[in-house]
PDB file of C-alpha atoms in Angstrom:
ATOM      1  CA  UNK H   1       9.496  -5.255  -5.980  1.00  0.00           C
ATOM      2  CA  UNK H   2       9.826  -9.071  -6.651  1.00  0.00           C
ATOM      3  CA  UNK H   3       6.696 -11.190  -7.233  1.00  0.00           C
ATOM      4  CA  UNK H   4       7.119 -12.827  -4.289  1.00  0.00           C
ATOM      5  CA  UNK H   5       6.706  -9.606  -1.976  1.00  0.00           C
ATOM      6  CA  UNK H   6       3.645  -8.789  -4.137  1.00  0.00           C
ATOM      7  CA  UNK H   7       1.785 -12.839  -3.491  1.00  0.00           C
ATOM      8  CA  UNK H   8       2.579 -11.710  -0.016  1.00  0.00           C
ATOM      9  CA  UNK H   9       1.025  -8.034  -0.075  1.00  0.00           C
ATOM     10  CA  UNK H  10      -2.261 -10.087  -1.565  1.00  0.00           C
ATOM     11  CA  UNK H  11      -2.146 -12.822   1.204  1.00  0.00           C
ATOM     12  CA  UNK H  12      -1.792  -9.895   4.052  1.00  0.00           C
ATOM     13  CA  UNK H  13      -4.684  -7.656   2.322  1.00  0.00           C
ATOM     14  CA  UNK H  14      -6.556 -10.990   2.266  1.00  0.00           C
ATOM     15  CA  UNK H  15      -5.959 -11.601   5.710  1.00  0.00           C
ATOM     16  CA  UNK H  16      -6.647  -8.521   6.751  1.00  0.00           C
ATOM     17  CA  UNK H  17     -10.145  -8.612   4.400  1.00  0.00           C
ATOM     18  CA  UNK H  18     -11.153 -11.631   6.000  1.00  0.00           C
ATOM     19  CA  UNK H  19     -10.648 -10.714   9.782  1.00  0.00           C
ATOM     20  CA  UNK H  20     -13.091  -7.799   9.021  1.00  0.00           C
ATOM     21  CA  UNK H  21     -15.465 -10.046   7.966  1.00  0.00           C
ATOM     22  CA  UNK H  22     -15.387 -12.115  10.765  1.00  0.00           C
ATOM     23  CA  UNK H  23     -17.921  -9.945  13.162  1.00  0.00           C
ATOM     24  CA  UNK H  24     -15.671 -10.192  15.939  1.00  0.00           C
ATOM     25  CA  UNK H  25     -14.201  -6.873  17.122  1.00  0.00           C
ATOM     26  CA  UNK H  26     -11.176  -8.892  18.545  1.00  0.00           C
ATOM     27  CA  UNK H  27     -10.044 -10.949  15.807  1.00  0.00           C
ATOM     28  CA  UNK H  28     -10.050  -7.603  13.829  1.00  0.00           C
ATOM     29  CA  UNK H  29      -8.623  -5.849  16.234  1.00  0.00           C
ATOM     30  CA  UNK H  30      -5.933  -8.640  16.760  1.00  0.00           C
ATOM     31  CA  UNK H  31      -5.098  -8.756  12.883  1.00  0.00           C
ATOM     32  CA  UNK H  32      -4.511  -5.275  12.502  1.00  0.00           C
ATOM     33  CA  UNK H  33      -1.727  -5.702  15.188  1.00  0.00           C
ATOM     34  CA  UNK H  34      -0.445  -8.275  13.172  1.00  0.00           C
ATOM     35  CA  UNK H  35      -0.382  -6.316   9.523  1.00  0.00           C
ATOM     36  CA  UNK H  36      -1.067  -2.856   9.962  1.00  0.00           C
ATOM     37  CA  UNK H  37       1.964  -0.520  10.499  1.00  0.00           C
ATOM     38  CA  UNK H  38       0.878   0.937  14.000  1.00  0.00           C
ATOM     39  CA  UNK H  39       1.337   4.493  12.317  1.00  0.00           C
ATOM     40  CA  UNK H  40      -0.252   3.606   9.557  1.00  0.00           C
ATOM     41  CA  UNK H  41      -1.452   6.677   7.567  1.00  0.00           C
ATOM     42  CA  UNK H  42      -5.120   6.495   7.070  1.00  0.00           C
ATOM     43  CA  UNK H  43      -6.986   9.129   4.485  1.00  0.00           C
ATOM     44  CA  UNK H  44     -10.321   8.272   4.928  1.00  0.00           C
ATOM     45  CA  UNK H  45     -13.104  10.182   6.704  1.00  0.00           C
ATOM     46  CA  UNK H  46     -12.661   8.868  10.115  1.00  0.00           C
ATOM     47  CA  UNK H  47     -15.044   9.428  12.827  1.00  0.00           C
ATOM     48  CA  UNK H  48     -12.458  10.182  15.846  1.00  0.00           C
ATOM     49  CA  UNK H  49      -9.960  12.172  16.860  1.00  0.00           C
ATOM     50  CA  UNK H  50      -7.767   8.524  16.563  1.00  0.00           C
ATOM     51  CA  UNK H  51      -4.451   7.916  14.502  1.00  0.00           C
ATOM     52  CA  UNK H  52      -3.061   5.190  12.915  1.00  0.00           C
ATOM     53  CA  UNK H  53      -3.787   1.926  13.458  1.00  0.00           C
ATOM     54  CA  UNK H  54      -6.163   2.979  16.297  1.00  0.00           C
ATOM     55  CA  UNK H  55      -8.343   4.808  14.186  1.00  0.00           C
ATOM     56  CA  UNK H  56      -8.481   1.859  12.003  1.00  0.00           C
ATOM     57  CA  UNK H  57      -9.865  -0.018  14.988  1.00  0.00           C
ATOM     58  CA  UNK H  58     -11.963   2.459  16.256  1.00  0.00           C
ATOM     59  CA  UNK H  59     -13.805   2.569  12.634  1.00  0.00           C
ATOM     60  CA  UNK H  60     -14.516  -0.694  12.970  1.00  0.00           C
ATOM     61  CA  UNK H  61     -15.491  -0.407  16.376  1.00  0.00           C
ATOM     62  CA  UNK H  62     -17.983   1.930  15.200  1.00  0.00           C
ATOM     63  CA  UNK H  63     -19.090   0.112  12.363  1.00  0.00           C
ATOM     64  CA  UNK H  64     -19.696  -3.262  13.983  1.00  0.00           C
ATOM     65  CA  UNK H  65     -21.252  -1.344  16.840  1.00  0.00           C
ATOM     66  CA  UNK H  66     -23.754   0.042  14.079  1.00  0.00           C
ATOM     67  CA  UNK H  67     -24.328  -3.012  11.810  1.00  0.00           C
ATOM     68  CA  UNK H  68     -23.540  -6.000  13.457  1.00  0.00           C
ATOM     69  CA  UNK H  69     -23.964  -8.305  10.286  1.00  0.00           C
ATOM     70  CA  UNK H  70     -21.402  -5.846   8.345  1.00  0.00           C
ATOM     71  CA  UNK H  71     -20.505  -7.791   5.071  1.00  0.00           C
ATOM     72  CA  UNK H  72     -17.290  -6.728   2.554  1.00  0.00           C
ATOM     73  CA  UNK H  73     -17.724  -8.565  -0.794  1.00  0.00           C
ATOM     74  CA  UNK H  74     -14.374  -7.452  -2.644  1.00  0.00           C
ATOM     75  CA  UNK H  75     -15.894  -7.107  -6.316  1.00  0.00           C
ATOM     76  CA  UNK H  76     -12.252  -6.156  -7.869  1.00  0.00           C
ATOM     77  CA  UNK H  77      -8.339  -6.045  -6.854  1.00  0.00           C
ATOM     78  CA  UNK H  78      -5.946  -4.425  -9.011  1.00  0.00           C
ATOM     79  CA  UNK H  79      -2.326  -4.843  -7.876  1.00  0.00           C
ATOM     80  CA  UNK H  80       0.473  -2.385  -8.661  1.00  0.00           C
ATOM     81  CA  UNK H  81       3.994  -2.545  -7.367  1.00  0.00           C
ATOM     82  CA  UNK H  82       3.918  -2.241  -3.591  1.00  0.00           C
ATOM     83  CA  UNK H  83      -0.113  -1.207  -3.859  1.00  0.00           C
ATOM     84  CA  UNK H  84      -3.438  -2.648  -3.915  1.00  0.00           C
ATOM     85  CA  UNK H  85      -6.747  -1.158  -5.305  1.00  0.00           C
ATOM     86  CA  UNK H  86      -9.732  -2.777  -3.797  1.00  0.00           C
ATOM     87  CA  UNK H  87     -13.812  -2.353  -4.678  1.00  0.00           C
ATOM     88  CA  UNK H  88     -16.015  -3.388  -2.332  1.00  0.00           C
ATOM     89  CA  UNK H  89     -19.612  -3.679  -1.905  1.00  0.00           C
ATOM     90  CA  UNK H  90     -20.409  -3.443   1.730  1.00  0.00           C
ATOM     91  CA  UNK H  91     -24.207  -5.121   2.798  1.00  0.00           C
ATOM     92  CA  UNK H  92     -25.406  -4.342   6.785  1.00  0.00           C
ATOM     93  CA  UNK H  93     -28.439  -4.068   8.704  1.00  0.00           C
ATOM     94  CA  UNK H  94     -28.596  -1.198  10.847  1.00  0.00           C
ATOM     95  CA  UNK H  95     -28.731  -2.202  14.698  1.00  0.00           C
ATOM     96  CA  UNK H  96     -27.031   0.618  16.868  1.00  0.00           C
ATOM     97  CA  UNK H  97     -26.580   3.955  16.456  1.00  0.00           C
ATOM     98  CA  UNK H  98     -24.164   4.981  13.239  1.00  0.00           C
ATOM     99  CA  UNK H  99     -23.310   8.815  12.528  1.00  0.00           C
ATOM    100  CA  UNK H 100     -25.895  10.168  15.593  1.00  0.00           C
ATOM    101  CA  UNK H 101     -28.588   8.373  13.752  1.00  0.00           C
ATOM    102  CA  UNK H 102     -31.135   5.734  15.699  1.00  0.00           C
ATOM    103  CA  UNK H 103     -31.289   2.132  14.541  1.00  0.00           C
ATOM    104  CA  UNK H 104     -33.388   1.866  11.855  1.00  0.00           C
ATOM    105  CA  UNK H 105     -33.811  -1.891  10.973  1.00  0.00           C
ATOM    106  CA  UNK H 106     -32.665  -1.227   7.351  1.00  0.00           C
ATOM    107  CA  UNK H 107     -30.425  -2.814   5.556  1.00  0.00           C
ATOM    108  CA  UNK H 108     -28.065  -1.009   3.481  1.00  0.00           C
ATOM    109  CA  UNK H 109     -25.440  -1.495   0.572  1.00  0.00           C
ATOM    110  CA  UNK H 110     -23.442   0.862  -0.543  1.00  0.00           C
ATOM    111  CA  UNK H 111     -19.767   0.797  -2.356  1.00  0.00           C
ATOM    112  CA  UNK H 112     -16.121   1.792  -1.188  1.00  0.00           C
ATOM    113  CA  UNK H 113     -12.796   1.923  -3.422  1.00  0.00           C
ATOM    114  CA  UNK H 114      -9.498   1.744  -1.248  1.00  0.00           C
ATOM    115  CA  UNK H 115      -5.824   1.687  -1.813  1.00  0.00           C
ATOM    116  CA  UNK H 116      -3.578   0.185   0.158  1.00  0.00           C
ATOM    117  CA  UNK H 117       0.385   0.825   0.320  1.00  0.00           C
ATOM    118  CA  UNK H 118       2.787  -2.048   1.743  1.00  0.00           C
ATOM    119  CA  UNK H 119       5.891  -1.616   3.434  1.00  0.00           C
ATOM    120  CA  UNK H 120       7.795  -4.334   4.411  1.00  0.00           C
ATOM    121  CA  UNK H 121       5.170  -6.663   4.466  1.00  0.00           C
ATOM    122  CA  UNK H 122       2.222  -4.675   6.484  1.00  0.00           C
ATOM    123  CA  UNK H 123      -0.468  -1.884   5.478  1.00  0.00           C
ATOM    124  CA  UNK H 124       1.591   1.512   5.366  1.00  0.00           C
ATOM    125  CA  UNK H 125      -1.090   3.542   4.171  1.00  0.00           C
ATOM    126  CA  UNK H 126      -4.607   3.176   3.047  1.00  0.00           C
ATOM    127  CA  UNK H 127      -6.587   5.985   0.875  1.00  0.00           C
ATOM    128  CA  UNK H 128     -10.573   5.229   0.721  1.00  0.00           C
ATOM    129  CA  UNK H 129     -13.393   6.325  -1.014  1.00  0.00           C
ATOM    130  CA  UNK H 130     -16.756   5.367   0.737  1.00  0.00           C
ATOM    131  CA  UNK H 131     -20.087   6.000  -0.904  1.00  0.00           C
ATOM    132  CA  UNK H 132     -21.739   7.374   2.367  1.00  0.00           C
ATOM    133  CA  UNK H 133     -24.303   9.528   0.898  1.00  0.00           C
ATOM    134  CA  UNK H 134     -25.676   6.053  -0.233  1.00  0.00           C
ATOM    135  CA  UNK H 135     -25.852   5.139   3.318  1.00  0.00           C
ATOM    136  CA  UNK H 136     -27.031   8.157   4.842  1.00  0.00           C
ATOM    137  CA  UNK H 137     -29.878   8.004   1.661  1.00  0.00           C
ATOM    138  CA  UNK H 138     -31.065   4.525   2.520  1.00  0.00           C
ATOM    139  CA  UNK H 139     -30.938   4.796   6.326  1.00  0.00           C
ATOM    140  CA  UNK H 140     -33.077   7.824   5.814  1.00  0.00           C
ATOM    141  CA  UNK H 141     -30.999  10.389   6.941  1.00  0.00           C
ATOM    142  CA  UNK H 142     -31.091  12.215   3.492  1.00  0.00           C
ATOM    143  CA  UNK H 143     -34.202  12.304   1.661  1.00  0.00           C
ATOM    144  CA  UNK H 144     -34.155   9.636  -1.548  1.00  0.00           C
TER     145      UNK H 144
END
């Protein structure tokens, strides 16, 4: 893969990283049009029946829906021939109902690790690791 592809597999996952942060279910929704391969393969617990780039959506859908101030601070990316490791550290305050649970008012941060594939220019498939028994442990859902 030439270095050029790879500056452009950054500038796409950077993109795509700072539509999410946006807040705005559209422009997220909108972006993943524009860089996500609609049958993008997507190995991550996912809270739907959904695939592909519509599950993508819909876990954002969810996850706005749940904390409305939903922050992703990339802390590291590694890049690899046509891949992309990301850590995150993800900050919310919990508003609307997330994984059957009330709001509780808390706010939460907890950590994620994804990879990303390219192909051709746009996300092929992602792989992601989210700490979620952090979550579930500080919106009281599992006792501390």
């Amino acid at each position: 893969m030439s270095a050029a592809q790879a500056t452009s597999n950054k500038a796409t996952f950077s993109r795509f990283h700072d539509a999410t942060n946006t807040g705005d279910a559209e422009v997220i929704s909108k972006t993943i049009d524009e860089v996500v391969e609609p049958n993008v393969l997507f190995h991550a617990p996912v809270p739907t029946g959904a695939t592909g780039a519509q599950a993508l959506k819909q876990v954002w859908a969810v996850l706005l829906r749940a904390f409305p101030d939903i922050h992703v601070t990339v802390e590291d990316v590694i890049e690899e021939g046509d891949k992309i490791v990301s850590r995150n550290t993800v900050t919310g305050t919990h508003q609307g109902e997330y994984r059957g649970l009330p709001p509780t008012g808390k706010s939460i941060t907890y950590n994620e690790i994804f990879i990303v594939r390219f192909a051709g220019g746009r996300i092929a498939e992602i792989w992601g690791v989210v700490d979620v028994f952090s979550q579930m442990r500080q919106l009281g859902a599992i006792p501390a």
